[in-house]
Amino acid sequence: MDKILYGVAYYDEYMPYERLEEDIRMMKEAGINFVRIAESTWSTHEPQNGVFDFTSVDRVLDAMHKADIKVIVGTPTYAVPTWLVKQHPEVLAVTKNGPGKYGARQIMDITNPVYLFHAERIIRKLINHVKDHPAVIGYQVDNETKHYGTAGDNVQFQFVKYLKEKFSTVEELNNAYGLSYWSNRINSWEDTPSMVGTINGSLGSEFSKFQRKLVTDFLAWQVRIVKEYSQPHQFVTHNFDFEWRGHSFGIQPDVDHYEASKAMDITGIDVYHPSQSQLTGIEISYCGDIARSTKNANYFVLETEAQAFKNWTPYPGQLRLQAYSHLASGADLVAYWHWHSIHNSAETYWKGLLSHDFKPNPVYNEAKVIGAEFQELSDHLIHLKKQNKVAFVISNESYTSINWFPFSENKNYNDVFRRLYDELYKLNIECDVINPTFTNLQDYDLLIVPSLYTVKDEFLHQLNDYVNNGGHVVYTFKSGFTNENVQVRTVTQPGIISEACGIEYSLFVEPGQTGLKGSLLEIDSSEGPVQDWMELLTPSTAEVLAYYDHLHWGQYAAITHNHYGKGTATYIGFFPSEGVVKSVLEFVISKIPSIEKESFAFPIITKTGKNQFGKTIRYYFNYSDNPETIRYPYSSGQDLFSKQEVLTGDSVEIKPWDVVIIES
């Protein structure tokens, strides 16, 4: 791992005619130095039960090695072959919608013994076959793994076992989850009903947590098998994805990235995002921040878009801008899905670097520029280390439980997270993304906590201690409301954190056309500052930054700021507009001298880190159609592209959809 890996997913099995040598020639021209293979073609590698054919793998490995292109081999377990389902239809996941039907990928029960037997066999056969090949540098286990809603009898049986380990008696279970309600009491473990029909948010949330654990266990199981064969120099990774809203949007509700990544040598992710005039770099940034934070280490972008759909085909310069955006967040590998556009099936129009004619095109030609620059600058840009002063605290458990008790008809937990993250990003404040298992809160000067609805008492006390010892926290509405069992705390809200926040409330209402008044902040109220949900806050010791502008609720605080010990806690009691978030963050950050503030904001984005030589690397991105100029305020350095010296106070011009990198 001594150079940036720049590559593609490559499927020789999909090609309509022989062109492996031509593909390799074009890859070499583009600076492609690795490919990912094999994860999608189980039915090719095992065309019949127990009959294995790795011809396509061998020919690609041999050809790539001859061309000095490295290979990541994927375990092909995420798309089951037809013969397996024909012989054993029980491998398909039974979900709340009933038994699965064959056709799509990722439709299996990842706990089914028959599926696991055949998955283990193909993993062992494939990895043992390729492990000594000199082209192979690592392995990817499965692909964008999730639990696929599996909830059949086999899963229900395992869940009861899981509950027995968590609760010593059914009475403890009943009390923790409030199961006396509507006669949901479980009076013997054998009577535990299927979770498919539960109306109990505590029990349903625990089942979702259990389903996420199934993913963690499944991936760790695959890693253990692969490592029985892998060589010491070969890594194991996985390509985690995120909530999907036509692109990567927020944390993945079906996977605990922090737990599941523990088994990996390197965390990998798939990042897809809006492009053309909608390209902001935000998705690249937050996905990277999560990936980097899982192991506090550099990470891989195993899939990102080349052309894909008509609205994703990048403007000239954007492919290059995107590639450097990944590196700036700490990626050491950038790979496109995929090399070639396929001619049949579901993803026919999810286009790769090459279009359907396989000829050079503007996107491929831009990849050639990126590849050449990566080769030249790899030593300066690889292994970027970041030391951020700000962190988000995110929570899979809160995501799930808020889905059971939503604050909005059309928004979920990720909308809160993204509303805050996006505005912090636009202010050019970099951050990490941690979860409530993180213990070294003192590593950060500011924590941003979106709707931490479900969390253990211990972590809330840690947050209070963090503030008391000099830390700063920004909370949003619905934080601290329930314990880890989604049981509402019996104290006045926001419960334990009231101590640090200096507020309390017992009423929450629908905002309607509520505005803000008496604000100590500069807030743009044109977009409707108070949305979806509002808590009627009464300060005890807190300073009121804004009140609700409402005929009946106008005496209640909307945003508060409290000094507690050596630190402060700020609380936003409603779903805020972008303008409100921007104003609150600017206010809080202005009070924290240790957080470096830039004189410019989006569409100019800057990211910083230390390279392997201990030098500071500063990226400056222009996510707009217009040229922008900034004044460089730091010690002198060198523009890595132009090789020109940049002095303190110099004006630096950044062309539209371009990047400047300064090493100092």
XYZ file of C-alpha atoms in Angstrom:
664
model
C 0.000 0.000 0.000
C 2.669 2.461 -1.046
C 0.673 4.256 -3.737
C -2.867 5.458 -4.390
C -4.996 2.704 -5.891
C -7.065 3.898 -8.842
C -9.301 1.351 -10.420
C -12.549 -0.143 -11.626
C -14.842 -3.088 -11.148
C -14.248 -5.370 -14.134
C -16.535 -8.140 -15.373
C -15.009 -10.094 -18.228
C -17.998 -12.449 -17.942
C -20.348 -9.702 -19.155
C -18.428 -8.820 -22.316
C -20.298 -9.336 -25.614
C -17.072 -10.206 -27.428
C -13.401 -10.864 -26.689
C -11.575 -7.680 -25.662
C -9.574 -8.389 -22.496
C -6.269 -7.282 -24.003
C -7.843 -4.126 -25.431
C -9.434 -3.301 -22.059
C -6.078 -3.706 -20.355
C -4.413 -1.482 -22.928
C -6.995 1.239 -22.298
C -6.712 0.771 -18.527
C -2.961 1.265 -18.676
C -3.469 4.442 -20.701
C -5.842 5.691 -17.989
C -3.459 4.930 -15.116
C -5.736 2.197 -13.751
C -3.575 0.140 -11.397
C -6.110 -2.294 -9.929
C -9.402 -4.002 -10.732
C -12.040 -5.678 -8.570
C -13.446 -8.948 -9.910
C -15.617 -12.004 -9.188
C -18.059 -10.715 -6.539
C -21.081 -10.724 -8.855
C -20.814 -13.997 -10.770
C -21.365 -16.989 -8.497
C -23.401 -18.746 -11.218
C -20.401 -18.519 -13.581
C -17.935 -19.865 -11.042
C -20.269 -22.671 -9.917
C -22.620 -23.389 -12.845
C -23.942 -26.543 -11.177
C -24.039 -27.690 -7.576
C -20.467 -28.653 -6.688
C -19.080 -28.031 -10.175
C -16.538 -25.195 -10.162
C -15.109 -23.251 -13.077
C -12.685 -20.406 -12.406
C -11.598 -20.014 -16.025
C -12.803 -16.417 -16.234
C -11.031 -15.563 -12.977
C -7.768 -17.146 -14.075
C -7.635 -15.429 -17.449
C -8.236 -12.030 -15.877
C -5.697 -12.604 -13.096
C -3.033 -13.740 -15.547
C -3.651 -10.889 -17.957
C -3.720 -8.277 -15.217
C -0.522 -9.570 -13.650
C 1.230 -9.444 -17.003
C 0.168 -5.787 -17.254
C 1.159 -5.029 -13.621
C -2.443 -4.289 -12.649
C -3.351 -5.533 -9.163
C -6.574 -7.377 -8.355
C -9.065 -7.439 -5.479
C -11.095 -10.652 -5.553
C -14.638 -10.532 -4.191
C -16.505 -13.438 -2.611
C -19.539 -13.986 -4.891
C -22.113 -14.589 -2.179
C -24.557 -11.704 -2.566
C -26.346 -13.046 -5.662
C -27.363 -16.698 -5.441
C -27.421 -18.946 -8.538
C -30.640 -20.372 -9.938
C -29.748 -23.985 -9.220
C -29.367 -23.265 -5.504
C -32.829 -21.737 -5.229
C -34.339 -24.482 -7.386
C -32.924 -27.177 -5.123
C -33.335 -25.253 -1.868
C -36.006 -22.540 -2.098
C -35.714 -22.093 1.668
C -32.510 -20.078 1.158
C -34.627 -17.099 0.113
C -35.406 -14.689 2.917
C -38.881 -14.695 4.400
C -39.719 -11.061 5.168
C -42.749 -9.228 6.489
C -44.050 -9.407 2.925
C -43.815 -13.194 2.825
C -41.473 -15.657 1.101
C -38.999 -14.235 -1.362
C -39.082 -14.754 -5.127
C -36.009 -15.373 -7.249
C -34.743 -12.696 -9.609
C -33.174 -9.794 -7.797
C -29.880 -9.974 -5.942
C -29.609 -9.905 -2.128
C -32.781 -11.909 -1.552
C -31.386 -14.656 0.672
C -31.584 -15.375 4.372
C -28.006 -14.792 5.504
C -28.607 -17.127 8.488
C -30.025 -20.058 6.530
C -27.808 -23.157 7.068
C -28.152 -24.335 3.468
C -27.203 -20.932 2.094
C -24.267 -20.728 4.513
C -23.044 -24.193 3.502
C -22.957 -23.280 -0.182
C -21.593 -19.797 0.483
C -18.763 -21.220 2.560
C -17.955 -23.774 -0.114
C -17.677 -21.229 -2.947
C -15.627 -18.904 -0.714
C -13.182 -21.654 0.179
C -12.894 -22.934 -3.381
C -12.360 -19.469 -4.859
C -9.978 -18.026 -2.270
C -7.886 -21.193 -2.111
C -7.705 -21.083 -5.915
C -6.461 -17.468 -6.127
C -4.561 -16.921 -2.867
C -1.090 -17.546 -4.320
C -1.597 -15.565 -7.489
C 0.854 -12.630 -7.530
C -1.787 -10.222 -8.883
C -4.038 -10.578 -5.830
C -3.557 -7.849 -3.226
C -6.727 -8.345 -1.242
C -10.285 -9.569 -0.928
C -13.721 -8.038 -0.647
C -16.214 -10.120 1.338
C -19.729 -10.102 -0.114
C -21.149 -6.838 -1.464
C -23.127 -4.016 0.191
C -24.367 -6.557 2.726
C -27.584 -5.943 4.641
C -30.080 -8.202 6.380
C -32.643 -7.923 3.560
C -35.528 -7.912 6.034
C -35.010 -11.578 6.851
C -37.545 -12.557 9.520
C -38.482 -16.192 8.939
C -38.779 -18.950 11.511
C -35.029 -19.531 11.578
C -34.395 -15.868 12.365
C -37.186 -15.723 14.954
C -35.676 -18.739 16.740
C -32.292 -17.010 16.893
C -33.912 -13.806 18.136
C -35.513 -15.602 21.083
C -32.105 -17.027 21.959
C -30.682 -13.496 21.726
C -33.406 -12.199 24.085
C -32.665 -14.955 26.575
C -29.046 -13.835 26.681
C -30.074 -10.201 27.148
C -32.779 -10.846 29.778
C -32.521 -13.570 32.365
C -36.317 -13.894 32.723
C -39.396 -13.107 30.658
C -40.473 -10.758 33.452
C -37.385 -8.619 32.861
C -38.231 -8.596 29.174
C -41.848 -7.596 29.818
C -40.841 -4.764 32.139
C -38.106 -3.419 29.858
C -40.342 -3.299 26.788
C -43.695 -2.527 28.382
C -45.278 -5.655 26.966
C -48.292 -5.604 29.268
C -49.743 -3.057 26.847
C -52.470 -4.622 24.654
C -51.778 -8.032 26.217
C -48.385 -8.370 24.535
C -46.909 -9.946 27.682
C -44.731 -12.971 27.029
C -45.273 -15.458 29.847
C -42.923 -18.119 28.505
C -40.081 -17.956 26.006
C -41.898 -20.493 23.836
C -44.770 -18.028 23.396
C -42.566 -15.319 21.888
C -44.409 -14.230 18.725
C -42.951 -13.390 15.340
C -41.610 -9.857 15.175
C -43.234 -9.304 11.796
C -46.494 -8.193 13.373
C -45.321 -6.476 16.549
C -46.730 -3.064 17.399
C -44.312 -2.590 20.281
C -41.618 -0.082 19.334
C -39.193 -1.362 21.968
C -39.428 -4.965 20.812
C -39.417 -3.931 17.149
C -36.348 -1.744 17.638
C -34.535 -4.558 19.419
C -35.320 -6.856 16.517
C -33.839 -4.315 14.100
C -30.723 -4.158 16.260
C -30.587 -7.960 16.186
C -30.914 -7.924 12.392
C -27.968 -5.522 12.190
C -26.018 -7.948 14.373
C -26.774 -10.675 11.842
C -24.943 -8.572 9.247
C -21.985 -8.007 11.575
C -21.753 -11.730 12.341
C -22.173 -12.773 8.694
C -19.389 -10.499 7.468
C -17.066 -11.512 10.322
C -17.748 -15.164 9.446
C -16.707 -14.550 5.845
C -13.578 -12.685 6.953
C -12.536 -15.615 9.167
C -12.870 -18.032 6.251
C -10.926 -15.795 3.860
C -8.135 -15.296 6.393
C -7.600 -19.044 6.616
C -6.190 -18.752 3.091
C -5.036 -15.161 2.573
C -1.362 -14.229 2.545
C 0.104 -11.795 5.109
C 0.367 -9.024 2.507
C -3.268 -9.386 1.410
C -6.021 -7.320 3.065
C -9.719 -8.026 3.593
C -12.310 -5.313 3.135
C -16.014 -4.782 2.442
C -17.928 -2.158 0.498
C -20.477 -0.735 2.945
C -23.246 1.404 1.526
C -25.614 4.017 2.974
C -29.300 4.848 3.052
C -30.436 5.093 -0.545
C -32.590 7.964 -1.841
C -31.544 7.738 -5.452
C -28.007 8.295 -4.117
C -26.102 7.837 -0.848
C -28.029 9.894 1.691
C -27.301 9.041 5.319
C -26.346 6.290 7.730
C -27.333 2.773 6.686
C -30.275 1.697 8.882
C -29.676 -2.024 8.279
C -25.959 -2.129 9.191
C -23.936 -0.930 12.158
C -20.877 0.290 10.259
C -18.832 0.620 13.442
C -19.385 -2.950 14.606
C -19.302 -4.575 11.187
C -16.065 -2.858 10.180
C -14.174 -4.302 13.170
C -13.562 -7.556 11.305
C -12.077 -5.748 8.297
C -8.465 -4.796 7.774
C -9.664 -1.698 5.941
C -13.135 -0.164 5.797
C -14.487 0.163 2.286
C -17.520 2.113 1.088
C -19.636 2.740 -1.996
C -20.433 6.417 -2.586
C -22.949 7.675 -5.136
C -24.069 11.271 -5.330
C -25.843 13.898 -7.440
C -23.768 15.355 -10.232
C -23.811 18.123 -12.835
C -25.252 21.303 -11.280
C -26.221 19.340 -8.140
C -22.668 18.280 -7.291
C -21.702 19.638 -3.868
C -19.233 17.080 -2.534
C -21.349 16.639 0.599
C -22.074 12.935 0.063
C -18.416 12.264 -0.704
C -17.492 14.065 2.492
C -19.905 12.563 5.012
C -19.577 9.010 3.655
C -15.815 9.411 3.912
C -16.018 10.854 7.410
C -18.046 7.849 8.573
C -15.706 5.362 6.884
C -12.582 7.025 8.281
C -14.088 7.215 11.769
C -15.016 3.510 11.942
C -11.356 2.585 12.435
C -9.751 6.037 12.769
C -7.821 5.160 9.629
C -7.701 5.678 5.890
C -10.336 3.860 3.875
C -11.257 2.601 0.395
C -13.890 3.935 -2.006
C -14.596 0.622 -3.721
C -17.410 1.995 -5.847
C -18.301 5.450 -7.053
C -19.898 6.721 -10.221
C -18.246 7.249 -13.567
C -21.127 8.167 -15.890
C -24.072 6.140 -14.586
C -27.389 7.814 -15.411
C -28.193 10.753 -17.673
C -28.291 13.099 -14.663
C -24.995 11.758 -13.288
C -22.810 12.132 -16.375
C -20.256 14.619 -15.042
C -19.579 18.043 -16.449
C -16.037 18.446 -17.750
C -13.725 18.555 -14.732
C -16.164 16.969 -12.301
C -14.791 13.429 -12.472
C -11.384 14.789 -11.491
C -12.888 17.012 -8.803
C -14.715 14.026 -7.343
C -11.602 11.833 -7.303
C -9.606 14.374 -5.309
C -12.584 14.963 -3.026
C -12.333 11.325 -1.934
C -8.604 11.625 -1.248
C -9.162 14.812 0.746
C -11.405 12.934 3.191
C -8.818 10.200 3.698
C -9.398 7.648 0.924
C -6.360 5.709 -0.310
C -8.305 3.961 -3.081
C -10.835 5.257 -5.604
C -12.660 2.831 -7.899
C -15.477 3.258 -10.388
C -18.448 1.026 -10.826
C -17.622 0.083 -13.387
C -15.186 -0.142 -16.319
C -17.629 -0.955 -19.101
C -21.304 -0.309 -19.606
C -23.210 -3.598 -19.844
C -25.657 -4.439 -22.622
C -28.354 -6.357 -20.746
C -30.209 -6.652 -17.469
C -31.049 -4.368 -14.560
C -28.104 -1.965 -14.651
C -27.834 -1.510 -18.426
C -27.903 2.274 -18.063
C -25.690 2.508 -14.990
C -22.826 3.414 -17.285
C -19.140 2.911 -16.552
C -16.025 4.744 -17.694
C -16.620 3.295 -21.163
C -19.981 3.655 -22.882
C -21.729 0.838 -24.691
C -19.473 1.234 -27.728
C -16.321 0.669 -25.597
C -14.576 3.585 -27.299
C -12.752 6.498 -25.639
C -15.126 9.262 -24.540
C -14.769 12.521 -22.564
C -15.253 10.753 -19.205
C -12.624 8.126 -19.996
C -10.271 10.839 -21.257
C -10.670 12.708 -17.973
C -9.904 9.487 -16.096
C -6.617 9.388 -18.012
C -5.760 12.814 -16.591
C -6.618 11.648 -13.065
C -4.589 8.467 -13.433
C -1.501 10.353 -14.587
C -1.791 12.877 -11.753
C -2.313 10.134 -9.154
C 0.844 8.407 -10.341
C 2.825 11.641 -10.074
C 1.412 12.872 -6.758
C 0.752 9.585 -4.950
C 3.620 9.972 -2.473
C 2.331 13.400 -1.441
C -1.368 12.498 -1.144
C -1.579 8.918 0.128
C -2.251 8.114 3.806
C -3.581 11.591 4.644
C -4.003 11.929 8.411
C -6.648 14.202 9.872
C -7.083 15.529 13.388
C -10.486 17.151 13.655
C -11.827 19.214 16.531
C -15.495 18.489 15.782
C -17.447 15.231 15.749
C -21.010 14.162 15.075
C -22.553 11.549 17.354
C -24.807 9.295 15.271
C -26.938 6.359 16.359
C -28.437 3.386 14.504
C -30.677 2.785 17.508
C -32.092 6.298 17.340
C -32.676 5.928 13.606
C -34.724 2.766 14.181
C -36.715 3.984 17.153
C -37.566 7.303 15.501
C -38.970 5.299 12.604
C -41.309 3.712 15.134
C -42.225 7.113 16.563
C -41.655 9.590 13.705
C -41.505 13.345 14.151
C -42.579 13.958 10.554
C -44.630 12.375 7.809
C -41.776 12.564 5.298
C -38.523 12.867 7.259
C -36.455 10.458 9.311
C -33.321 10.495 11.452
C -31.052 10.969 8.469
C -32.831 14.190 7.571
C -31.780 15.621 10.927
C -28.215 14.367 10.560
C -27.903 15.709 7.025
C -29.467 19.078 7.868
C -26.720 19.684 10.433
C -23.878 17.983 8.577
C -24.530 19.818 5.318
C -24.390 23.233 6.943
C -21.222 22.417 8.888
C -19.635 21.230 5.642
C -20.587 24.446 3.854
C -18.872 26.421 6.638
C -15.639 24.504 5.947
C -15.469 22.849 9.354
C -14.200 19.281 9.067
C -15.437 16.581 11.417
C -15.365 12.946 12.434
C -18.500 10.841 12.877
C -18.617 8.717 16.041
C -21.310 6.725 17.822
C -22.295 6.281 21.491
C -19.747 3.510 22.033
C -16.963 6.069 21.642
C -15.361 6.893 24.985
C -12.706 9.548 24.319
C -15.078 12.469 23.935
C -12.385 14.814 25.196
C -10.617 14.359 21.845
C -13.067 16.906 20.452
C -13.875 20.506 21.274
C -17.394 20.370 19.792
C -19.888 17.512 19.533
C -22.987 17.786 17.361
C -25.749 15.420 18.447
C -28.727 15.024 16.081
C -31.859 13.572 17.714
C -30.181 11.100 20.052
C -33.574 9.653 20.903
C -32.484 6.227 22.170
C -29.350 5.902 24.296
C -28.109 4.503 27.573
C -28.029 6.693 30.685
C -24.272 6.207 30.915
C -23.566 7.955 27.632
C -25.749 10.937 28.516
C -23.855 11.290 31.795
C -20.623 11.140 29.780
C -21.920 13.988 27.637
C -22.738 16.038 30.748
C -19.249 15.381 32.107
C -17.771 16.325 28.743
C -19.495 19.722 28.895
C -18.632 20.230 32.550
C -14.966 19.648 31.721
C -14.917 22.250 28.978
C -16.508 20.635 25.940
C -19.263 22.102 23.792
C -22.356 20.263 22.528
C -25.097 21.164 20.065
C -28.221 19.024 20.567
C -31.354 18.899 18.477
C -34.918 18.044 19.427
C -35.794 14.491 20.596
C -32.417 13.974 22.223
C -32.200 12.011 25.479
C -35.859 10.991 25.333
C -35.680 7.201 25.784
C -33.283 4.665 27.228
C -31.661 1.841 25.248
C -34.945 -0.116 25.393
C -36.893 2.770 23.817
C -38.558 3.316 27.170
C -39.415 6.958 27.764
C -37.631 8.359 30.793
C -40.010 9.333 33.575
C -38.248 12.613 34.373
C -39.054 15.910 32.694
C -37.477 16.068 29.260
C -34.821 16.226 27.961
C -34.029 14.117 31.000
C -30.415 13.595 31.989
C -29.031 16.249 29.644
C -31.327 18.878 31.196
C -28.574 19.379 33.735
C -26.085 20.571 31.123
C -28.640 22.196 28.818
C -30.363 24.214 31.540
C -33.847 23.629 30.101
C -36.895 21.440 30.467
C -40.103 20.719 28.580
C -43.166 18.510 28.822
C -45.085 19.616 25.707
C -44.283 19.232 22.030
C -46.552 20.440 19.236
C -46.896 20.760 15.488
C -45.375 24.062 14.327
C -47.794 25.132 11.633
C -46.559 28.535 10.426
C -44.378 29.218 13.467
C -41.451 31.611 13.112
C -38.752 32.804 15.505
C -38.568 36.056 17.441
C -36.300 37.825 19.896
C -33.389 36.033 18.320
C -29.804 36.749 19.256
C -28.846 35.060 16.001
C -28.952 36.285 12.414
C -31.560 33.954 10.933
C -33.013 33.902 7.436
C -36.669 33.125 8.102
C -37.772 33.120 4.465
C -37.736 29.315 4.224
C -39.812 28.675 7.364
C -37.361 28.328 10.238
C -39.469 25.965 12.397
C -40.503 22.754 10.680
C -42.273 19.453 11.483
C -41.846 19.356 15.277
C -41.350 21.799 18.111
C -40.686 21.356 21.800
C -41.890 24.087 24.156
C -38.715 24.797 26.109
C -38.573 26.497 29.496
C -35.085 27.651 30.506
C -33.839 27.165 34.044
C -30.293 28.463 33.676
C -30.002 28.654 29.890
C -29.801 31.822 27.809
C -32.548 32.010 25.197
C -31.173 32.538 21.693
C -34.628 32.574 20.083
C -38.301 32.264 21.081
C -41.124 30.827 19.009
C -43.066 33.453 17.106
C -46.542 32.026 17.684
C -49.762 33.476 19.037
C -50.151 30.786 21.700
C -46.645 29.373 22.170
C -44.686 32.586 22.009
C -43.565 32.493 25.656
C -41.548 29.327 25.062
C -37.898 29.147 24.079
C -36.925 27.596 20.758
C -33.103 27.691 20.879
C -31.062 27.886 24.074
C -27.418 28.144 25.069
C -26.232 27.192 28.546
C -22.922 27.508 30.371
C -22.323 24.395 32.439
C -19.057 24.003 34.282
C -16.301 24.937 31.852
C -18.311 24.251 28.699
C -21.606 24.981 26.966
C -24.637 23.074 25.699
C -26.831 24.456 22.920
C -30.267 22.995 22.270
C -32.479 23.357 19.175
C -36.026 22.374 20.103
C -37.422 21.875 16.578
C -36.548 20.614 13.122
C -34.597 23.636 11.884
C -34.280 25.199 8.461
C -30.876 25.365 6.796
C -30.623 29.034 7.770
C -31.251 28.288 11.436
C -28.610 25.562 11.498
C -26.085 27.829 9.819
C -26.714 30.602 12.336
C -26.529 28.305 15.365
C -23.317 26.667 14.186
C -21.692 30.005 13.386
C -22.657 31.276 16.850
C -21.312 28.238 18.690
C -18.119 27.929 16.657
C -17.353 31.616 17.138
C -17.114 30.880 20.883
C -14.535 28.075 20.440
C -11.115 29.571 19.595
C -9.501 26.183 18.920
C -11.694 25.529 15.879
C -10.060 26.981 12.785
C -12.433 29.146 10.757
C -12.009 30.005 7.096
C -12.931 33.368 5.591
C -14.815 31.664 2.743
C -17.608 29.115 2.498
C -19.338 26.893 -0.041
C -19.000 26.631 -3.062
C -15.321 26.811 -2.082
C -14.564 23.830 0.150
C -11.254 23.168 1.844
C -9.978 19.993 3.484
C -6.701 19.500 5.320
C -4.430 16.788 6.651
C -0.857 15.690 7.170
C 0.822 13.516 4.570
C 3.316 10.721 5.191
C 6.176 13.237 5.227
C 4.546 15.270 7.991
C 3.726 18.116 5.628
C 0.339 19.845 5.591
C -1.827 19.218 2.545
C -4.606 21.712 1.872
C -7.208 20.974 -0.791
C -9.313 23.814 -2.235
C -12.333 22.728 -4.272
C -14.646 24.874 -6.375
C -18.075 23.240 -6.636
C -19.544 25.803 -9.017
C -19.717 27.068 -12.595
C -17.910 30.270 -11.690
C -14.223 30.963 -11.082
C -13.455 31.802 -7.466
C -10.515 33.501 -5.775
C -9.360 33.063 -2.191
C -6.558 34.648 -0.192
C -4.131 32.029 1.103
C -3.545 32.769 4.840
C -1.080 30.025 5.801
C 2.696 29.556 5.677
C 4.191 29.335 2.214
C 3.817 26.152 0.220
C 3.802 24.666 -3.234
C 0.902 24.188 -5.629
C 1.287 20.491 -6.417
C -0.144 20.862 -9.934
C 1.589 24.021 -11.172
C 4.709 23.517 -8.989
C 4.523 27.243 -8.237
C 5.294 28.628 -4.777
C 2.317 30.055 -2.899
C 3.136 32.711 -0.336
C 1.155 33.880 2.670
C -1.458 36.374 1.493
C -1.301 35.340 -2.165
C -4.520 35.250 -4.167
C -5.329 31.759 -5.409
C -7.721 31.367 -8.317
C -9.771 28.192 -8.568
C -11.423 27.487 -11.891
C -14.996 26.132 -12.120
C -15.230 22.494 -10.991
C -11.520 22.462 -10.250
C -9.170 21.806 -7.351
C -5.951 23.369 -6.071
C -3.683 21.411 -3.718
C -1.043 23.196 -1.656
C 1.646 21.375 0.315
C 3.310 23.380 3.068
